[in-house]
Coordinates of C-alpha atoms and ligand atoms in Angstrom, one line a residue:
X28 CA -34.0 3.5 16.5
X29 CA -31.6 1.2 18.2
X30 CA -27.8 2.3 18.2
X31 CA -25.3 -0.5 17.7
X32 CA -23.0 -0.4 20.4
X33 CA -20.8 -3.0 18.9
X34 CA -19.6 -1.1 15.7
X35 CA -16.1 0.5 16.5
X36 CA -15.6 3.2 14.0
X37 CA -11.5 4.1 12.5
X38 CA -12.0 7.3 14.4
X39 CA -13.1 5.6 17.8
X40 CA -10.5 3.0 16.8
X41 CA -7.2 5.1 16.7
X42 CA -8.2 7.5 19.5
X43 CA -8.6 4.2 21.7
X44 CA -5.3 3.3 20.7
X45 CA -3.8 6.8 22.2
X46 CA -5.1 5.7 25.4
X47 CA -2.4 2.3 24.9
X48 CA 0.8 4.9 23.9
X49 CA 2.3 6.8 26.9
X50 CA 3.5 10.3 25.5
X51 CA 1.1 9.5 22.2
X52 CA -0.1 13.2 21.3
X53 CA -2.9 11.7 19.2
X54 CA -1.1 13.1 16.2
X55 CA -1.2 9.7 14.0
X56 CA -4.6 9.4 14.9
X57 CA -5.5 13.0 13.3
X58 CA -3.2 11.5 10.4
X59 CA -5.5 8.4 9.8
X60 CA -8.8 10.3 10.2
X61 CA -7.9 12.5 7.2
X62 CA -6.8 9.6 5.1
X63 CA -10.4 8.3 5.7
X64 CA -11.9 11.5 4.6
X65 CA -9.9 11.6 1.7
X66 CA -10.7 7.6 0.8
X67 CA -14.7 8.7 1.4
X68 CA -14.2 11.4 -1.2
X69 CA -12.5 9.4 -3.8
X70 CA -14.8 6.3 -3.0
X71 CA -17.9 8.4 -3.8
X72 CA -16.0 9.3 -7.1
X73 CA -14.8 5.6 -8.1
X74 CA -18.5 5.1 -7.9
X75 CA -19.9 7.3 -10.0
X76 CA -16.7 7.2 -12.3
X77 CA -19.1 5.4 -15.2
X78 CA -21.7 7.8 -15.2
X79 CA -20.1 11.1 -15.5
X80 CA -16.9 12.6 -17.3
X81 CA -14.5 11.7 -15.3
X82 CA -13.0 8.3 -16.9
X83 CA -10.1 7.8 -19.2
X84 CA -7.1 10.6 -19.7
X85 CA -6.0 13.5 -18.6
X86 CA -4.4 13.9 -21.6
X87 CA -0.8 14.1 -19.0
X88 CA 1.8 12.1 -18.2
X89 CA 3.4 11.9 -15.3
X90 CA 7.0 12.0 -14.2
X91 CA 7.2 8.3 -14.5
X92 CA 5.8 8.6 -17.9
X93 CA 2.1 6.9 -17.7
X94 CA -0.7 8.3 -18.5
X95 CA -2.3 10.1 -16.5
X96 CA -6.0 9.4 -15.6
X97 CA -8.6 12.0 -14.4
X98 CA -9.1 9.8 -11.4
X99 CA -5.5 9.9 -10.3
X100 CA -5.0 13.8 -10.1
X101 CA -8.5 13.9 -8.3
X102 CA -7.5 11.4 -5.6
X103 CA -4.1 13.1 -5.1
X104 CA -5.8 16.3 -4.8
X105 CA -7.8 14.8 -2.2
X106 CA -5.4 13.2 -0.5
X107 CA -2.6 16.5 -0.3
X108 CA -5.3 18.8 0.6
X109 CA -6.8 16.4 3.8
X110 CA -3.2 16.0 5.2
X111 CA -1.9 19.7 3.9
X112 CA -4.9 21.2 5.9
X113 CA -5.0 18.9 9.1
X114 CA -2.3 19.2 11.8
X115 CA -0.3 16.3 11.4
X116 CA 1.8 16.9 8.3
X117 CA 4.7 18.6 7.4
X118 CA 5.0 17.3 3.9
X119 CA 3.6 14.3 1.2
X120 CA 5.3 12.9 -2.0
X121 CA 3.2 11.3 -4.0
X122 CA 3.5 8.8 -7.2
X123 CA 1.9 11.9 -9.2
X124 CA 4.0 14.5 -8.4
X125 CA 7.9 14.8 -9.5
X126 CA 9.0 15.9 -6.1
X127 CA 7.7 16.3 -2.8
X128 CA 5.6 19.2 -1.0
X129 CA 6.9 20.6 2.0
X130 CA 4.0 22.4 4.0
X131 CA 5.2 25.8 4.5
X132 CA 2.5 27.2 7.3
X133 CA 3.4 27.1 10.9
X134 CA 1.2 24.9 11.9
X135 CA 2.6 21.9 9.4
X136 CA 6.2 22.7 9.9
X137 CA 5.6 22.1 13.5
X138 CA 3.7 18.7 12.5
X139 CA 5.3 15.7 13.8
X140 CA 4.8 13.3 10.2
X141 CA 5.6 12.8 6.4
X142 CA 3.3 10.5 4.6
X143 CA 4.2 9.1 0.8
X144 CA 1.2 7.5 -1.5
X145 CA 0.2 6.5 -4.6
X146 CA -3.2 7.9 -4.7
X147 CA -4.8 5.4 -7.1
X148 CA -3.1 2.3 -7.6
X149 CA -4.4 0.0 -10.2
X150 CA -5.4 2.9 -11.9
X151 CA -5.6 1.1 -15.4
X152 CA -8.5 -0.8 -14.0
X153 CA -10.5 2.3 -13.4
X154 CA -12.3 2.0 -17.1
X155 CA -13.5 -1.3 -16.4
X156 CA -15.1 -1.4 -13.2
X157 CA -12.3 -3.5 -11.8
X158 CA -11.3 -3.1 -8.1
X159 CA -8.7 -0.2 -7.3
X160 CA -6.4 1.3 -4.5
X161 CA -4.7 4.0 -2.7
X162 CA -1.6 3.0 -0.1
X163 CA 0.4 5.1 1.9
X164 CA 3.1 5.1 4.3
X165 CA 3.5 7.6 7.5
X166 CA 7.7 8.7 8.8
X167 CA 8.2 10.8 11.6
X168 CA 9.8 13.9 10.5
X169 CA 14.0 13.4 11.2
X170 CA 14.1 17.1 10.8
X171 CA 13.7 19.3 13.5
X172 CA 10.0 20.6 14.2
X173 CA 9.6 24.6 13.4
X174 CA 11.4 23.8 9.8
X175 CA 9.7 23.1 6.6
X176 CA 9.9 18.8 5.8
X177 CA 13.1 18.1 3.9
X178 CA 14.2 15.4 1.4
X179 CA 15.8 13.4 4.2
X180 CA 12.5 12.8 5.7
X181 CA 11.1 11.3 3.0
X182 CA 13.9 8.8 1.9
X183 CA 14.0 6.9 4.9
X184 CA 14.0 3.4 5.1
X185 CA 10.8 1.4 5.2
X186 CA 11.6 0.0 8.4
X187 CA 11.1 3.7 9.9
X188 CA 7.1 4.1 9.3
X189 CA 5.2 4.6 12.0
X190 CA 1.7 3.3 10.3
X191 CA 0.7 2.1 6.3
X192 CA -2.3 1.0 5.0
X193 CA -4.2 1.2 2.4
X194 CA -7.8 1.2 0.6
X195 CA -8.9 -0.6 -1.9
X196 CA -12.1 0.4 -3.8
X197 CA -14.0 -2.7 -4.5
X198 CA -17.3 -5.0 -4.0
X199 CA -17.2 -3.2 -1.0
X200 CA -14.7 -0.1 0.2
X201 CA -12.0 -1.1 3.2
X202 CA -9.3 0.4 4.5
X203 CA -6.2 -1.8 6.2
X204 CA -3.8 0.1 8.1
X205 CA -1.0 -1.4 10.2
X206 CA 1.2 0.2 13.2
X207 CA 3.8 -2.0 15.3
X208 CA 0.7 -2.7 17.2
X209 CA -1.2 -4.4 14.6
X210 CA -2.8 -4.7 11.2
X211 CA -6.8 -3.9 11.4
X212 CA -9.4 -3.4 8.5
X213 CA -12.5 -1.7 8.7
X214 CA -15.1 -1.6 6.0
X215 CA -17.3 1.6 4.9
X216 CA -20.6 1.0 6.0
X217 CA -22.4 3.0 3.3
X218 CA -25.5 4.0 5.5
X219 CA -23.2 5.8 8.5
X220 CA -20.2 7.0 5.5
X221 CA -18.2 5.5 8.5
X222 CA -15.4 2.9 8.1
X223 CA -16.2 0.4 10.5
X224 CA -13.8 -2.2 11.8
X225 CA -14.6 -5.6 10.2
X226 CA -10.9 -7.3 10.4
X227 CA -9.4 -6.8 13.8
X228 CA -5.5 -8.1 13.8
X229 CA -4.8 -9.6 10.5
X230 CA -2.8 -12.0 10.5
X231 CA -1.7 -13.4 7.4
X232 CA -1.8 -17.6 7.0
X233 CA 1.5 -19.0 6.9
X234 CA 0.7 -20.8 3.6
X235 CA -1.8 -20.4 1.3
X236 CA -3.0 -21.5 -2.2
X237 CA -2.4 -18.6 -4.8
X238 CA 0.3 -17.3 -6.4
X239 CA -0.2 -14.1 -8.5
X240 CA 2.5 -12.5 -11.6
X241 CA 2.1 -11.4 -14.5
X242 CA 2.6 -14.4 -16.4
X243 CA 2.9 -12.9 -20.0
X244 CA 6.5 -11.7 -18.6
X245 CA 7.4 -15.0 -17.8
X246 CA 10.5 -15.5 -19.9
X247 CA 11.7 -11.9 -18.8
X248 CA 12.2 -13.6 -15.3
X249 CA 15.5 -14.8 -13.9
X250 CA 15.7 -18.5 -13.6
X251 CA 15.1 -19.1 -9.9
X252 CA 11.8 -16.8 -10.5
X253 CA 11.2 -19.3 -13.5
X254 CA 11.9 -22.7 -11.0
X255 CA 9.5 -21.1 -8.4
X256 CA 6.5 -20.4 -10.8
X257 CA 7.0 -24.1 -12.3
X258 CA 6.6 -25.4 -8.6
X259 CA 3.8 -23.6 -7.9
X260 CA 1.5 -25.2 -11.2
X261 CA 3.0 -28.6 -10.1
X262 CA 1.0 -31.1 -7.6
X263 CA 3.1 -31.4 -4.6
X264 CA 1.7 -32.7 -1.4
X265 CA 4.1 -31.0 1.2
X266 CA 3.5 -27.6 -0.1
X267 CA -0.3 -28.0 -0.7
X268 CA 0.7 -27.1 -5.0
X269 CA -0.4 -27.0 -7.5
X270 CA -1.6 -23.6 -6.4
X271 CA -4.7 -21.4 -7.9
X272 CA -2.8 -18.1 -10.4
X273 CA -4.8 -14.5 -9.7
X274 CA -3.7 -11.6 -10.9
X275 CA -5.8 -8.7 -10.8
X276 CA -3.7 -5.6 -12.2
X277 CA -3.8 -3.9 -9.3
X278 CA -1.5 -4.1 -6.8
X279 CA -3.8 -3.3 -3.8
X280 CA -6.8 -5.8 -4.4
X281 CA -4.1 -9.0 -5.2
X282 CA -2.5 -8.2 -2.0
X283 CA -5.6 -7.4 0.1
X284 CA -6.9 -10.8 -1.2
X285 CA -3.4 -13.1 -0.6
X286 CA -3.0 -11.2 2.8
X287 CA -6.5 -12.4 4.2
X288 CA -6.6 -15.9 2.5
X289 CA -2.5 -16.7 2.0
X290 CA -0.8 -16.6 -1.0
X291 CA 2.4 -14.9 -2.8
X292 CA 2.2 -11.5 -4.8
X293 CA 5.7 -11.4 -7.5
X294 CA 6.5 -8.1 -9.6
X295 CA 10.1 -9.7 -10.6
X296 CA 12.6 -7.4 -12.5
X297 CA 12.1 -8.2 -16.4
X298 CA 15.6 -8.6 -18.8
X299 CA 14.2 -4.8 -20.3
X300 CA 13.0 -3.7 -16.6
X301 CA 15.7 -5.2 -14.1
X302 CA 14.1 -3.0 -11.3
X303 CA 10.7 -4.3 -11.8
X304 CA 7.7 -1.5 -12.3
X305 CA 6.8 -1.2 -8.6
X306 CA 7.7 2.2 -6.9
X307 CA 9.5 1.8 -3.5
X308 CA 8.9 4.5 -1.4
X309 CA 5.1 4.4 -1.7
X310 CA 3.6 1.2 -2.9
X311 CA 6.0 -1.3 -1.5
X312 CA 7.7 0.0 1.4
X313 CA 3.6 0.4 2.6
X314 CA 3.0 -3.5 2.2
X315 CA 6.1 -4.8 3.1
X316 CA 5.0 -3.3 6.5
X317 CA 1.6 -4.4 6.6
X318 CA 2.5 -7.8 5.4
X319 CA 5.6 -8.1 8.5
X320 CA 3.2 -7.2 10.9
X321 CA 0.8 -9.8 9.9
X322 CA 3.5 -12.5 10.0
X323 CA 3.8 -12.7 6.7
X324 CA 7.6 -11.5 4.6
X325 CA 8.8 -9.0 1.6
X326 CA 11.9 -9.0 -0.5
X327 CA 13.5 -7.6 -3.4
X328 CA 14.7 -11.1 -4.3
X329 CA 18.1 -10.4 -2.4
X330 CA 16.8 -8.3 0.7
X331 CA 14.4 -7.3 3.0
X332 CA 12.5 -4.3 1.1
X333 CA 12.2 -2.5 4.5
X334 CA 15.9 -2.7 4.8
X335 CA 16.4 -0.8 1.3
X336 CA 17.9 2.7 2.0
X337 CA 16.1 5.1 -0.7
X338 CA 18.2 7.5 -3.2
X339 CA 15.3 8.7 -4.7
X340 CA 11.7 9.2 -4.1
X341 CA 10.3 7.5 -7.5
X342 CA 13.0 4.7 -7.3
X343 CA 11.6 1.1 -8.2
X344 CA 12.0 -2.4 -7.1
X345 CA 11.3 -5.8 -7.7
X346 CA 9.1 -7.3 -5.6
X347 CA 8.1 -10.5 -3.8
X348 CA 5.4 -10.5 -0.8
X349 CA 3.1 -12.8 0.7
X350 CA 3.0 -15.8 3.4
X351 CA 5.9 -16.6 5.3
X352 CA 5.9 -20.3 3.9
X353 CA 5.5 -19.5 0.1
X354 CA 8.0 -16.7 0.7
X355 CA 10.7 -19.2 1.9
X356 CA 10.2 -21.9 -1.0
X357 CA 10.7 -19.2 -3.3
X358 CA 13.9 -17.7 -1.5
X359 CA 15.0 -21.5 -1.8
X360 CA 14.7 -21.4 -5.2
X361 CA 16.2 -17.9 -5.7
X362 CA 19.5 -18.8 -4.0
X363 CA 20.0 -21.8 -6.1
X364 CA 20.2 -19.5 -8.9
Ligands
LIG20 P1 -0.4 2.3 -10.9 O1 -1.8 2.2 -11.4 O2 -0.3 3.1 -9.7 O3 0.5 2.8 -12.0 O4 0.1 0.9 -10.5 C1 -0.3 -0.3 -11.2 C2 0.7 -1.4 -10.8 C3 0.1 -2.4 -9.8 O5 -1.0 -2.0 -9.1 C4 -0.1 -3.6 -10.5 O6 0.2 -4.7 -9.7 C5 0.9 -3.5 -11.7 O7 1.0 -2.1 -11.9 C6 0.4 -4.3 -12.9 O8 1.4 -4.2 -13.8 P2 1.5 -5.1 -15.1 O9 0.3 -4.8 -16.0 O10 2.8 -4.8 -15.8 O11 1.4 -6.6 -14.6
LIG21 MN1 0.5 2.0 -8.2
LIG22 MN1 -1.1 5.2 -9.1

C-alpha cells in the first residue's frame, strides 16, 4: 500500500504551525486536536442519529429556554470532557450550560486557554437529516495561571480570541478554524477518521450572489434591513443583484457556504426580539473572526461584533456577516435609516 504523502492532517497542520510562533508552547495546538476528537465523536453520532434513540427531546430546556435535544447534551458532554481532560483548558462555557466550568485540577488551572461553544448549532435540523454545526472560540486566560478560570476570562471581547472555528456535519464532515494566521478547512476523510486539510487559506470573495434571512420575519426588520433585502431581489448590474435567497436554519452550514462562494448571512433584531436570537459570546463572536480573517466583515448593524464588550455569557445580538462588498451596501442602507 502506497502512503499519500500529500495529505496534511489537522494534527500535522497545527504542530507545523508551532514551528512559525517563537515562544508557541504548542498549547493551542493540543486545544484544536481535542476539538477534533470531540467533532469525530459527535460526527459518528449525527450519523447514526436516524437509526437509534437518540433523535428528538430531552424532555429539558435549557437556560435560554429551547428545547433541549439528546444530541445537544451528548455533543457538550463530548466537547467539556475532551478539553476538561487535555492540558490546555482552564475553563468552557457553553450555550447548554447556565454558567461556566472552571477546571479545578492542577493541571487545568495552570492551562493557558478558555474556550466558549455551542455544541450543536442548527440543532432543530437534527430530525431531518439537514446539515448541522458546532463553533467555538479559544481566549487566553487574563487571570493568572495556578488559579481556577474566572468570569472575566470568559467575557472578553471577540477581538481577544486566539483561534475559532467550527464544524459543520454535512454531505461531508469539515472543520474551519481560523488564527491571526489564517482560516484553513480540512475535511474527515472517513477511511483514515482523520480531518484532512482540503481548504488551505480561505479567503472569502469580496462579492458574491446570495443573501440568506429568515424572510418570514421580514416585517419585524427595521427599515434599512427592509431597503437592503428589496435591493438584493432587484436586477442591478453594478452589484451583480438580483441575488440567489438560502437559508438553511443553521447557522454553521449558511455561513460555511456564503464564506466559500460569497454571500451575506442577516439575523436582524425583530420589533418582539430587538437583540436578535444569535448568542454572542459563542456563535457570533466565533464567525465574526473567521469571516475578518478571510477578508470578509461582521456587525451588529451599528458596530463591529468583535468590538462588543460582553456583560453576560448568554447575551444575544443581531447579526450581519458576509463579503466585504455586500456588507458595505447594506451598511449604506442601514445609515440612511
Ligand atoms: P441552536 O440550534 O444552537 O439553537 O441555533 C440555531 C440558530 C442558527 O443556527 C440559525 O441560523 C437560527 O437559529 C435559525 O433561527 P430562525 O429559525 O429563527 O430563523
Ligand atoms: Mn446555535
Ligand atoms: Mn446549539
Amino acid at each position: 500500500m502506497t502512503i499519500n504523502r500529500k495529505v496534511l492532517t489537522l494534527d500535522e497542520f497545527t504542530i507545523q504551525q508551532v514551528r512559525h510562533i517563537p515562544n508557541a508552547t504548542g498549547e493551542l495546538s493540543t486545544l484544536l486536536r481535542d476539538i477534533g476528537l470531540a467533532a469525530k465523536r459527535v460526527n459518528v453520532e449525527v450519523n447514526k442519529a436516524g437509526l437509534v434513540d437518540i433523535l428528538g427531546d430531552a424532555g429539558s430546556v435549557n437556560v435560554q429556554g429551547e428545547d433541549v435535544k439528546k444530541l445537544d447534551i451528548f455533543a457538550n458532554d463530548q466537547f467539556t470532557g475532551v478539553l476538561q481532560h487535555g492540558i490546555s483548558c482552564a475553563g468552557i462555557a457553553s450555550e447548554e450550560l447556565d454558567d461556566y466550568i472552571a477546571f479545578d485540577d492542577s493541571v487545568s488551572r495552570n492551562s493557558k486557554y478558555v474556550c466558549l461553544f455551542d455544541p450543536l448549532d442548527g440543532s432543530g435540523n437534527i430530525d431531518v437529516n439537514v446539515s448541522i454545526g458546532t463553533i467555538f472560540g479559544v481566549y487566553r486566560r487574563v487571570t493568572p495561571k495556578g488559579d481556577m478560570a474566572c468570569k472575566e476570562d470568559f467575557l472578553q471581547k471577540g477581538t481577544q480570541q486566539v483561534a475559532a472555528g467550527y464544524i459543520v456535519y454535512g454531505s461531508s464532515t469539515m472543520l474551519v478554524y481560523a488564527t491571526r494566521r489564517g482560516v484553513n478547512g480540512f475535511t474527515l476523510d472517513q477511511s483514515i477518521g482523520e480531518f484532512t486539510m482540503s481548504h488551505p487559506d480561505i479567503q472569502c470573495p469580496s462579492i458574491g450572489k446570495i443573501y440568506s434571512v429568515n424572510h418570514g420575519n421580514f416585517f419585524q426588520y427595521m427599515e434599512g434591513v427592509r431597503n437592503y433585502i428589496n435591493i438584493c431581489q432587484k436586477k442591478d448590474k453594478s452589484n451583480g443583484g438580483p441575488y440567489t435567497q438560502r437559508y438553511i436554519g443553521s447557522m454553521v452550514a449558511d455561513v460555511h457556504r456564503n464564506l466559500i462562494k460569497g454571500g451575506i448571512f442577516m439575523y436582524p433584531g425583530t420589533l418582539d426580539k430587538p437583540k436578535g436570537k444569535l448568542r454572542l459570546l459563542y456563535e457570533c463572536n466565533p464567525f465574526a473572526f473567521i469571516i475578518e480573517v478571510a477578508g470578509g466583515k461582521a456587525t451588529d448593524g451599528k458596530q463591529r461584533i468583535l468590538d462588543i464588550q460582553p456583560t453576560e455569557l448568554h447575551q444575544r445580538t443581531p447579526m450581519f456577516i458576509g463579503s466585504k462588498q455586500m456588507m458595505e451596501e447594506l451598511e449604506r442602507e442601514m445609515g440612511k435609516s
